[in-house]
């Protein structure tokens, strides 16, 4: 009924382009007669400079087509109705099909839900419901102003500050909807730097989701407690006879060998933790028994379930990659990285991605020593795409109590500032070497 | 048990709460005491803690040190745009008169002033404000890939070292060129050395040279062009006396 009304109105208004404008497809029409009429009108318009045929021609050509004169409803209304009916028809057809009952018997509940979602999503897409393509720079100003107001009150768009002041100075903090990639050689502190950023965001109120694919949760917790306690100078570690404000010692926690005094301190600290960290941190680590799916679908689900604002993927190359559809080397990583970007955008999260730089044999001098230096971007071979899809990249290195973070521009290319860090993660101390406080130590005139 | 911490900043520190976790100690020496900026500066291990005050050559070379102390006072010019630090040429006919010790003391002084001065100005100190450039060793690296029948992997390593040093020697704010002019140089090596020194002079970057060849005789070892470039804005300081090597 809506199909015939729509096609008749198109003839009356001589507007066959409406079929394209409203993304009307052949399969949206329920009867074969309407489909033939659709074909005929489209064909005719193509051959006749976009004009519609006369109604008499149409009726003569398509047997049984029921032309309805003077349809009052708008084309927009008719298209929407047509598509809605088409969607229901397709859904009905699909849901009552044999395939559905077969899959229902053979698959697990989780697999079935996923399969079902995928197929119904497909039908939804076929309905072409969102017929508006893109936003109009001149017309959609209301939408723009609404977003502006939301940003103004800090609703839609979030910035999480870095723990390192120079990172904030340089890039303004971490903006929701973006990927930030950290890279360094093996064992040079990538995980620790990113953990610091995750904890910092949690202290600012962020819901943090961590996929720690190389660490047990106990290990992650130890490090995190160490760092959080160091932020308030929780313990006075006695090192070489000097009291030093530091965090609970990481190694001793790992080994279960804190002194009795520190053990009590730790228990007290953990009791007070909820008041101190306003956000939440969820860790899924290698030893998590329910954590067997490690693909992007699961990640997005976790983000939605936990209402996450900031995500850590440590490291990215241990997640199950997407299929390599381009059939080129590295196509799987490229696909995964691309999808990850979409997830960051869709869920409005900050995603910190960790990847690894290759070892460099020339790095060491003849005596086996080396300098503190962040690797070059070119030294990442396997998962390079994660650098290219990030808005900023951070090359890191650590050595002998010191660390560096080199900020690079991701998509824009180019290298940037180097930030020096005091790096003593075993005491939870990882902080930028900043001048003012330290300068007070010296009474000099230069 | 208190482990004693040896730190080049100790005489300037008000707090004296030395520990391996001290920020400035880490920044200068690293946690092991053998890293940090002193390592990056390539200061030889034995000279890590030498400053003008504790330099063993101070007494022997009193006249030279009077000048050198004045020279060190100009190091704060590194924070000024208009003025710049000049270069020094430390010369003595015999080896072992304390030139290298003095040159490393100067490098360490420059490093200290750079480190504390940067902190006070709210800037992050450079990773490598000074570099100790052993000219002989650099020439060894050069020969290490310019002789025939050198295994490729060795030549590659030597070449890599050579060019990294060349880069440091050019761009580091303050460089010690230790023992310049002792060995005859090939045309290729001389031309590289010229390019390094030329770059520094053009960009008004100060250097301290030590040598057993008088500055006026440098053209005999290298050539006129290079010798003239070294003399540019460079103050000659003569070290007196016999060699002290092997006496203690």
XYZ file of C-alpha atoms in Angstrom, chain B residues 113-236:
124
model
C 75.782 25.363 36.556
C 73.610 24.128 33.717
C 71.738 21.705 35.962
C 71.036 24.027 38.887
C 70.604 27.087 36.680
C 68.016 25.321 34.540
C 66.064 24.146 37.581
C 66.022 27.663 38.967
C 64.723 28.966 35.678
C 61.949 26.360 35.665
C 63.452 24.531 32.728
C 64.340 20.909 32.430
C 68.119 20.468 32.320
C 69.403 18.992 29.076
C 70.351 15.334 29.021
C 73.733 16.196 27.596
C 74.819 19.782 28.242
C 78.495 18.804 28.104
C 80.468 16.178 26.243
C 83.978 14.889 26.791
C 85.402 14.237 23.357
C 88.567 12.176 23.339
C 90.100 13.120 19.994
C 92.417 10.095 19.964
C 89.601 7.694 20.552
C 87.590 9.357 17.835
C 90.514 8.900 15.468
C 90.672 5.228 16.505
C 87.022 4.843 15.551
C 87.844 6.478 12.238
C 90.693 4.069 11.572
C 88.427 1.252 12.719
C 86.397 1.465 9.556
C 88.887 3.001 7.147
C 91.507 0.300 6.973
C 91.413 -2.575 4.552
C 90.177 -6.037 5.532
C 88.219 -5.051 8.596
C 85.321 -7.447 9.262
C 82.122 -5.738 8.237
C 80.384 -5.988 11.604
C 83.320 -4.332 13.384
C 83.596 -1.581 10.781
C 79.884 -0.975 11.068
C 80.073 -0.562 14.813
C 83.094 1.726 14.628
C 81.437 3.870 11.988
C 78.259 4.109 14.062
C 80.268 5.242 17.103
C 82.247 7.682 15.023
C 79.233 9.444 13.595
C 77.349 9.538 16.882
C 80.346 11.236 18.488
C 80.612 13.627 15.585
C 77.018 14.646 16.151
C 77.550 15.109 19.900
C 80.765 17.066 19.321
C 78.953 19.421 17.010
C 75.770 20.077 18.886
C 76.496 19.701 22.603
C 76.559 23.137 24.263
C 79.965 22.621 25.916
C 82.635 20.201 24.659
C 86.100 19.201 25.843
C 88.381 18.229 22.962
C 90.986 16.226 24.804
C 94.460 15.857 23.364
C 94.097 17.624 20.076
C 96.924 17.510 17.559
C 98.908 14.548 18.864
C 98.697 12.352 15.811
C 99.056 12.970 12.139
C 95.711 12.905 10.477
C 94.559 11.805 7.054
C 92.790 14.241 4.815
C 89.420 12.595 5.490
C 89.732 12.717 9.261
C 91.032 16.278 9.200
C 88.125 17.354 7.107
C 85.638 15.806 9.567
C 87.380 17.468 12.510
C 87.295 20.738 10.641
C 83.603 20.400 10.024
C 82.998 19.761 13.754
C 85.054 22.729 14.926
C 83.761 24.962 12.171
C 80.193 24.177 13.196
C 80.934 25.083 16.808
C 82.735 28.306 16.007
C 80.033 29.394 13.584
C 77.357 28.720 16.194
C 79.425 30.255 19.010
C 79.480 27.064 21.035
C 82.345 27.040 23.552
C 84.988 24.321 23.731
C 87.996 23.508 25.870
C 90.933 22.018 24.012
C 93.867 20.294 25.661
C 97.061 19.767 23.712
C 100.803 19.297 23.780
C 101.068 21.251 20.567
C 101.201 24.993 20.918
C 98.229 26.735 19.401
C 100.544 28.545 16.973
C 101.995 25.253 15.748
C 98.689 23.536 15.142
C 98.939 24.211 11.412
C 101.866 21.800 11.307
C 99.688 18.909 12.462
C 96.485 19.857 10.689
C 96.367 22.728 8.233
C 96.050 26.501 8.333
C 92.313 26.555 7.931
C 91.623 24.240 10.840
C 94.252 25.898 13.032
C 92.739 29.315 12.391
C 89.290 28.078 13.214
C 90.469 26.721 16.587
C 92.165 30.025 17.433
C 88.972 31.930 16.795
C 87.644 33.444 20.093
C 89.931 31.105 22.001
C 92.044 31.982 25.049
C 95.375 30.219 25.468
